[in-house]
PDB file of C-alpha atoms in Angstrom:
ATOM      1  CA  MET W  15      -0.114   0.374   0.055  1.00  0.00           C
ATOM      2  CA  ASN W  16       1.394   3.231  -0.578  1.00  0.00           C
ATOM      3  CA  LYS W  17       2.126   5.553   2.286  1.00  0.00           C
ATOM      4  CA  LYS W  18       2.150   9.368   2.298  1.00  0.00           C
ATOM      5  CA  TRP W  19       4.795  10.833   4.250  1.00  0.00           C
ATOM      6  CA  PHE W  20       3.310  13.821   6.070  1.00  0.00           C
ATOM      7  CA  ALA W  21       5.663  17.028   8.167  1.00  0.00           C
ATOM      8  CA  ILE W  22       3.076  19.072  10.804  1.00  0.00           C
ATOM      9  CA  VAL W  23       3.974  22.543  11.533  1.00  0.00           C
ATOM     10  CA  PRO W  24       3.255  22.376  14.495  1.00  0.00           C
ATOM     11  CA  ALA W  25       1.803  19.097  14.819  1.00  0.00           C
ATOM     12  CA  VAL W  26       1.497  15.377  15.371  1.00  0.00           C
ATOM     13  CA  ALA W  27       1.820  12.535  12.893  1.00  0.00           C
ATOM     14  CA  LEU W  28       3.847   9.500  13.220  1.00  0.00           C
ATOM     15  CA  VAL W  29       7.824   8.769  11.748  1.00  0.00           C
ATOM     16  CA  ALA W  30       9.037   5.197  11.702  1.00  0.00           C
ATOM     17  CA  ALA W  31      12.848   6.900  11.153  1.00  0.00           C
ATOM     18  CA  PRO W  32      13.481  10.046   9.936  1.00  0.00           C
ATOM     19  CA  LEU W  33      12.184  10.521   6.050  1.00  0.00           C
ATOM     20  CA  PRO W  34      12.151  13.679   3.820  1.00  0.00           C
ATOM     21  CA  MET W  35       8.572  14.889   4.731  1.00  0.00           C
ATOM     22  CA  GLN W  36       5.576  16.906   2.820  1.00  0.00           C
ATOM     23  CA  HIS W  37       4.789  20.130   4.482  1.00  0.00           C
ATOM     24  CA  ALA W  38       1.158  19.432   5.341  1.00  0.00           C
ATOM     25  CA  SER W  39      -1.518  21.684   8.331  1.00  0.00           C
ATOM     26  CA  ALA W  40      -4.133  20.292  10.465  1.00  0.00           C
ATOM     27  CA  SER W  41      -6.760  21.524  10.799  1.00  0.00           C
ATOM     28  CA  GLU W  42     -10.617  21.086  12.949  1.00  0.00           C
ATOM     29  CA  ASN W  43     -12.203  20.479  10.150  1.00  0.00           C
ATOM     30  CA  GLN W  44     -10.014  17.758   9.055  1.00  0.00           C
ATOM     31  CA  MET W  45     -11.414  15.397  12.034  1.00  0.00           C
ATOM     32  CA  VAL W  46     -12.438  12.776  11.101  1.00  0.00           C
ATOM     33  CA  GLN W  47     -15.106  11.189  13.514  1.00  0.00           C
ATOM     34  CA  ALA W  48     -17.659   8.052  13.707  1.00  0.00           C
ATOM     35  CA  THR W  49     -19.430   8.462  10.420  1.00  0.00           C
ATOM     36  CA  ASP W  50     -22.892   6.140  10.399  1.00  0.00           C
ATOM     37  CA  GLU W  51     -21.028   4.105   7.724  1.00  0.00           C
ATOM     38  CA  GLN W  52     -19.536   2.430  10.809  1.00  0.00           C
ATOM     39  CA  ASN W  53     -22.631   1.195  11.898  1.00  0.00           C
ATOM     40  CA  GLU W  54     -23.695   0.366   9.246  1.00  0.00           C
ATOM     41  CA  TYR W  55     -20.956  -2.065   7.769  1.00  0.00           C
ATOM     42  CA  GLU W  56     -20.549  -3.186  10.495  1.00  0.00           C
ATOM     43  CA  ASN W  57     -21.885  -6.546   9.793  1.00  0.00           C
ATOM     44  CA  VAL W  58     -19.289  -6.721   7.224  1.00  0.00           C
ATOM     45  CA  LEU W  59     -16.411  -5.171   9.871  1.00  0.00           C
ATOM     46  CA  ASN W  60     -16.990  -8.051  12.532  1.00  0.00           C
ATOM     47  CA  ILE W  61     -16.052 -10.838   9.729  1.00  0.00           C
ATOM     48  CA  ALA W  62     -12.792 -11.655   8.855  1.00  0.00           C
ATOM     49  CA  PRO W  63     -11.442 -11.596   5.417  1.00  0.00           C
ATOM     50  CA  GLU W  64     -10.651 -15.738   5.125  1.00  0.00           C
ATOM     51  CA  HIS W  65     -14.435 -15.558   5.876  1.00  0.00           C
ATOM     52  CA  GLN W  66     -15.626 -13.153   3.821  1.00  0.00           C
ATOM     53  CA  PRO W  67     -17.455 -14.176   0.318  1.00  0.00           C
ATOM     54  CA  THR W  68     -15.866 -13.736  -2.767  1.00  0.00           C
ATOM     55  CA  LEU W  69     -17.259 -11.534  -4.940  1.00  0.00           C
ATOM     56  CA  THR W  70     -17.070 -10.725  -8.762  1.00  0.00           C
ATOM     57  CA  GLN W  71     -18.931  -9.356 -11.143  1.00  0.00           C
ATOM     58  CA  GLY W  72     -22.701 -10.069 -10.261  1.00  0.00           C
ATOM     59  CA  SER W  73     -22.466 -10.491  -7.034  1.00  0.00           C
ATOM     60  CA  THR W  74     -23.795  -9.989  -4.007  1.00  0.00           C
ATOM     61  CA  GLY W  75     -22.256 -11.113  -0.918  1.00  0.00           C
ATOM     62  CA  MET W  76     -24.081 -12.981   2.355  1.00  0.00           C
ATOM     63  CA  TYR W  77     -25.333 -10.579   3.957  1.00  0.00           C
ATOM     64  CA  GLY W  78     -26.518  -7.844   0.841  1.00  0.00           C
ATOM     65  CA  ASN W  79     -24.000  -5.172   1.757  1.00  0.00           C
ATOM     66  CA  GLU W  80     -20.594  -6.240   1.807  1.00  0.00           C
ATOM     67  CA  VAL W  81     -20.285  -5.217  -2.344  1.00  0.00           C
ATOM     68  CA  ASP W  82     -22.027  -1.926  -1.018  1.00  0.00           C
ATOM     69  CA  PHE W  83     -18.900  -1.161   1.385  1.00  0.00           C
ATOM     70  CA  VAL W  84     -16.170  -2.390  -0.955  1.00  0.00           C
ATOM     71  CA  GLN W  85     -18.201   1.218  -3.436  1.00  0.00           C
ATOM     72  CA  PHE W  86     -17.701   2.842  -0.840  1.00  0.00           C
ATOM     73  CA  THR W  87     -13.759   1.582   0.770  1.00  0.00           C
ATOM     74  CA  ILE W  88     -12.513   2.292  -3.082  1.00  0.00           C
ATOM     75  CA  SER W  89     -13.969   5.465  -3.261  1.00  0.00           C
ATOM     76  CA  GLN W  90     -12.660   6.788  -0.215  1.00  0.00           C
ATOM     77  CA  ALA W  91      -9.128   6.004  -2.014  1.00  0.00           C
ATOM     78  CA  GLY W  92      -9.649   7.410  -5.080  1.00  0.00           C
ATOM     79  CA  PHE W  93     -11.444   5.290  -7.017  1.00  0.00           C
ATOM     80  CA  GLU W  94     -14.575   6.477  -7.938  1.00  0.00           C
ATOM     81  CA  THR W  95     -17.698   3.917  -7.467  1.00  0.00           C
ATOM     82  CA  GLU W  96     -21.554   4.465  -7.239  1.00  0.00           C
ATOM     83  CA  VAL W  97     -22.342   3.248  -4.451  1.00  0.00           C
ATOM     84  CA  ASP W  98     -24.947   0.801  -5.250  1.00  0.00           C
ATOM     85  CA  GLY W  99     -24.981  -2.435  -4.618  1.00  0.00           C
ATOM     86  CA  VAL W 100     -24.519  -3.761  -7.905  1.00  0.00           C
ATOM     87  CA  PHE W 101     -20.813  -5.147  -8.800  1.00  0.00           C
ATOM     88  CA  GLY W 102     -21.303  -4.272 -12.489  1.00  0.00           C
ATOM     89  CA  PRO W 103     -18.179  -3.773 -15.743  1.00  0.00           C
ATOM     90  CA  ASN W 104     -17.850  -0.208 -13.635  1.00  0.00           C
ATOM     91  CA  THR W 105     -16.670  -1.855  -9.873  1.00  0.00           C
ATOM     92  CA  GLU W 106     -14.699  -4.451 -11.342  1.00  0.00           C
ATOM     93  CA  GLU W 107     -12.395  -2.057 -13.213  1.00  0.00           C
ATOM     94  CA  GLN W 108     -11.736  -0.076 -10.443  1.00  0.00           C
ATOM     95  CA  VAL W 109     -11.524  -2.793  -8.289  1.00  0.00           C
ATOM     96  CA  LYS W 110      -8.973  -3.883 -10.349  1.00  0.00           C
ATOM     97  CA  ALA W 111      -7.602   0.037 -10.169  1.00  0.00           C
ATOM     98  CA  PHE W 112      -7.027  -0.853  -6.026  1.00  0.00           C
ATOM     99  CA  GLN W 113      -5.310  -4.152  -6.129  1.00  0.00           C
ATOM    100  CA  ALA W 114      -2.936  -3.014  -8.655  1.00  0.00           C
ATOM    101  CA  GLU W 115      -2.872   0.581  -6.786  1.00  0.00           C
ATOM    102  CA  HIS W 116      -2.286  -1.985  -3.446  1.00  0.00           C
ATOM    103  CA  GLY W 117       0.283  -5.054  -4.893  1.00  0.00           C
ATOM    104  CA  LEU W 118      -2.334  -7.234  -5.386  1.00  0.00           C
ATOM    105  CA  ILE W 119      -3.234  -9.488  -9.123  1.00  0.00           C
ATOM    106  CA  ALA W 120      -5.856  -7.194 -10.911  1.00  0.00           C
ATOM    107  CA  ASP W 121      -8.205  -9.747 -11.544  1.00  0.00           C
ATOM    108  CA  GLY W 122     -11.570  -7.110 -10.430  1.00  0.00           C
ATOM    109  CA  ILE W 123     -12.178 -10.384  -8.183  1.00  0.00           C
ATOM    110  CA  VAL W 124     -12.255  -9.250  -4.300  1.00  0.00           C
ATOM    111  CA  GLY W 125     -10.888 -12.585  -2.210  1.00  0.00           C
ATOM    112  CA  VAL W 126      -9.129 -12.978   0.543  1.00  0.00           C
ATOM    113  CA  ASN W 127      -5.807 -10.728  -0.048  1.00  0.00           C
ATOM    114  CA  THR W 128      -8.218  -7.861  -1.483  1.00  0.00           C
ATOM    115  CA  TRP W 129     -10.534  -8.239   1.596  1.00  0.00           C
ATOM    116  CA  VAL W 130      -7.225  -7.189   3.325  1.00  0.00           C
ATOM    117  CA  ALA W 131      -6.598  -4.376   1.403  1.00  0.00           C
ATOM    118  CA  LEU W 132     -10.009  -2.802   1.660  1.00  0.00           C
ATOM    119  CA  PHE W 133     -10.064  -3.478   5.513  1.00  0.00           C
ATOM    120  CA  SER W 134      -6.707  -1.849   5.871  1.00  0.00           C
ATOM    121  CA  GLU W 135      -7.758   1.024   3.997  1.00  0.00           C
ATOM    122  CA  TYR W 136     -10.770   1.961   5.480  1.00  0.00           C
ATOM    123  CA  ASP W 137      -9.143   1.314   8.943  1.00  0.00           C
ATOM    124  CA  ASP W 138      -7.188   4.273   7.568  1.00  0.00           C
ATOM    125  CA  ALA W 139      -9.959   6.787   5.706  1.00  0.00           C
ATOM    126  CA  GLN W 140     -11.639   6.281   9.817  1.00  0.00           C
ATOM    127  CA  PHE W 141      -8.613   7.054  11.618  1.00  0.00           C
ATOM    128  CA  PRO W 142      -6.210   9.514   9.121  1.00  0.00           C
ATOM    129  CA  VAL W 143      -3.427  10.681  10.455  1.00  0.00           C
ATOM    130  CA  GLU W 144      -4.324  14.200  10.862  1.00  0.00           C
ATOM    131  CA  THR W 145      -7.028  13.138  13.774  1.00  0.00           C
ATOM    132  CA  ALA W 146      -3.927  11.714  15.748  1.00  0.00           C
ATOM    133  CA  ILE W 147      -2.638  14.911  14.750  1.00  0.00           C
ATOM    134  CA  HIS W 148      -5.356  16.573  17.002  1.00  0.00           C
ATOM    135  CA  TYR W 149      -4.609  13.559  20.021  1.00  0.00           C
ATOM    136  CA  ALA W 150      -1.380  14.526  20.403  1.00  0.00           C
ATOM    137  CA  GLU W 151      -1.150  18.101  20.005  1.00  0.00           C
ATOM    138  CA  ASP W 152      -4.365  18.558  22.677  1.00  0.00           C
ATOM    139  CA  GLU W 153      -3.077  16.370  24.411  1.00  0.00           C
ATOM    140  CA  LEU W 154       1.156  17.572  24.284  1.00  0.00           C
ATOM    141  CA  GLN W 155      -0.912  21.585  24.613  1.00  0.00           C
ATOM    142  CA  ASN W 156       3.201  22.524  23.816  1.00  0.00           C
ATOM    143  CA  ASP W 157       2.435  25.221  20.561  1.00  0.00           C
ATOM    144  CA  ASP W 158       7.183  24.548  20.660  1.00  0.00           C
ATOM    145  CA  LEU W 159       6.370  21.238  19.571  1.00  0.00           C
ATOM    146  CA  ILE W 160       7.025  19.697  15.505  1.00  0.00           C
ATOM    147  CA  PHE W 161       5.652  16.420  14.885  1.00  0.00           C
ATOM    148  CA  SER W 162       6.195  14.257  11.918  1.00  0.00           C
ATOM    149  CA  SER W 163       4.991  11.046  10.563  1.00  0.00           C
ATOM    150  CA  ASP W 164       5.256   8.272   7.573  1.00  0.00           C
ATOM    151  CA  GLY W 165       1.354   7.679   8.341  1.00  0.00           C
ATOM    152  CA  VAL W 166       1.396   3.736   8.958  1.00  0.00           C
ATOM    153  CA  LEU W 167      -1.163   2.866  10.979  1.00  0.00           C
ATOM    154  CA  ARG W 168       0.262   0.099  13.373  1.00  0.00           C
ATOM    155  CA  GLU W 169      -1.878  -2.269  15.992  1.00  0.00           C
ATOM    156  CA  ASP W 170      -1.319  -3.707  18.633  1.00  0.00           C
ATOM    157  CA  SER W 171      -0.672  -7.359  20.021  1.00  0.00           C
ATOM    158  CA  GLU W 172      -4.473  -6.911  21.869  1.00  0.00           C
ATOM    159  CA  GLY W 173      -6.611  -5.445  17.839  1.00  0.00           C
ATOM    160  CA  ASN W 174      -5.425  -1.568  19.434  1.00  0.00           C
ATOM    161  CA  HIS W 175      -4.870   1.076  15.892  1.00  0.00           C
ATOM    162  CA  PHE W 176      -2.070   3.817  16.115  1.00  0.00           C
ATOM    163  CA  TYR W 177       0.090   6.282  14.778  1.00  0.00           C
ATOM    164  CA  SER W 178       3.798   6.408  16.541  1.00  0.00           C
ATOM    165  CA  LEU W 179       4.937  10.338  16.921  1.00  0.00           C
ATOM    166  CA  LYS W 180       8.065  11.537  16.411  1.00  0.00           C
ATOM    167  CA  ALA W 181       7.911  15.401  18.540  1.00  0.00           C
ATOM    168  CA  GLN W 182      10.607  18.414  17.787  1.00  0.00           C
ATOM    169  CA  SER W 183      10.875  21.464  19.411  1.00  0.00           C
ATOM    170  CA  GLN W 184      11.215  24.387  17.131  1.00  0.00           C
ATOM    171  CA  ASP W 185      13.747  26.575  19.220  1.00  0.00           C
ATOM    172  CA  LEU W 186      15.899  23.499  19.400  1.00  0.00           C
ATOM    173  CA  ILE W 187      16.133  23.059  15.651  1.00  0.00           C
ATOM    174  CA  ASP W 188      16.783  26.752  15.137  1.00  0.00           C
ATOM    175  CA  SER W 189      19.596  26.249  17.667  1.00  0.00           C
ATOM    176  CA  GLY W 190      20.645  23.581  15.282  1.00  0.00           C
ATOM    177  CA  GLY W 191      20.538  20.604  16.996  1.00  0.00           C
ATOM    178  CA  SER W 192      17.910  17.853  15.589  1.00  0.00           C
ATOM    179  CA  GLY W 193      15.438  18.362  17.871  1.00  0.00           C
ATOM    180  CA  THR W 194      13.772  15.326  18.952  1.00  0.00           C
ATOM    181  CA  VAL W 195      12.505  15.303  22.440  1.00  0.00           C
ATOM    182  CA  GLY W 196       9.967  12.110  22.869  1.00  0.00           C
ATOM    183  CA  PHE W 197       8.472   9.594  20.832  1.00  0.00           C
ATOM    184  CA  TYR W 198       4.383   9.404  20.977  1.00  0.00           C
ATOM    185  CA  ASN W 199       2.030   6.599  20.491  1.00  0.00           C
ATOM    186  CA  VAL W 200      -1.542   7.654  19.783  1.00  0.00           C
ATOM    187  CA  TYR W 201      -4.320   5.658  18.953  1.00  0.00           C
ATOM    188  CA  LYS W 202      -7.808   5.549  17.634  1.00  0.00           C
ATOM    189  CA  ASN W 203      -9.464   6.155  21.202  1.00  0.00           C
ATOM    190  CA  GLY W 204      -7.343   9.510  21.896  1.00  0.00           C
ATOM    191  CA  ASP W 205      -4.708   7.373  24.348  1.00  0.00           C
ATOM    192  CA  VAL W 206      -1.452   9.198  23.907  1.00  0.00           C
ATOM    193  CA  VAL W 207       1.935   7.081  25.535  1.00  0.00           C
ATOM    194  CA  GLU W 208       4.915   7.742  25.397  1.00  0.00           C
ATOM    195  CA  ALA W 209       6.582   5.204  23.416  1.00  0.00           C
ATOM    196  CA  ASP W 210       9.843   4.345  22.188  1.00  0.00           C
ATOM    197  CA  PRO W 211      10.727   5.001  18.355  1.00  0.00           C
ATOM    198  CA  GLN W 212       9.705   1.978  15.826  1.00  0.00           C
ATOM    199  CA  SER W 213      11.946   0.930  14.228  1.00  0.00           C
TER     200      SER W 213
END
């Protein structure tokens, strides 16, 4: 999956290792809250990828909204598809494009590997790095801090999603130093936990 790098000034983001970053800004209207879609697709999200139905052109799924979920998720990923529950030729073409983007066999068939990529894409959209930035800003309350991110949504051993954040002091950077003052894991539920850097 292609990931984007962010540098938020002042803002919070993730870092696995110091790499070149793009500039972006986080604002209140970029916060993504839990939406009606999450409840609408709960029955799909509660089934592991290996137990999902294989979807092809003409499929409807087991519960009737698996195709809607696929269409909604690939649309969020930039592959515009009407969310109408019909796995037609256009949906198949957009699934192929989504699969190619994620390094999968672009056959237009939604099997286990495509379900894994869809779930990951859906989670990323529900908890974007900008939301983690706001959580950390609110918790740390320090205008001198700059945060950087590799944009990778990680999962701990208990299945909780988080971003790893690197905090730097602008004053220390201006004085010629690296400015690094700490690392934080910021969880989907808003918890901000001091952490070791991700390797």
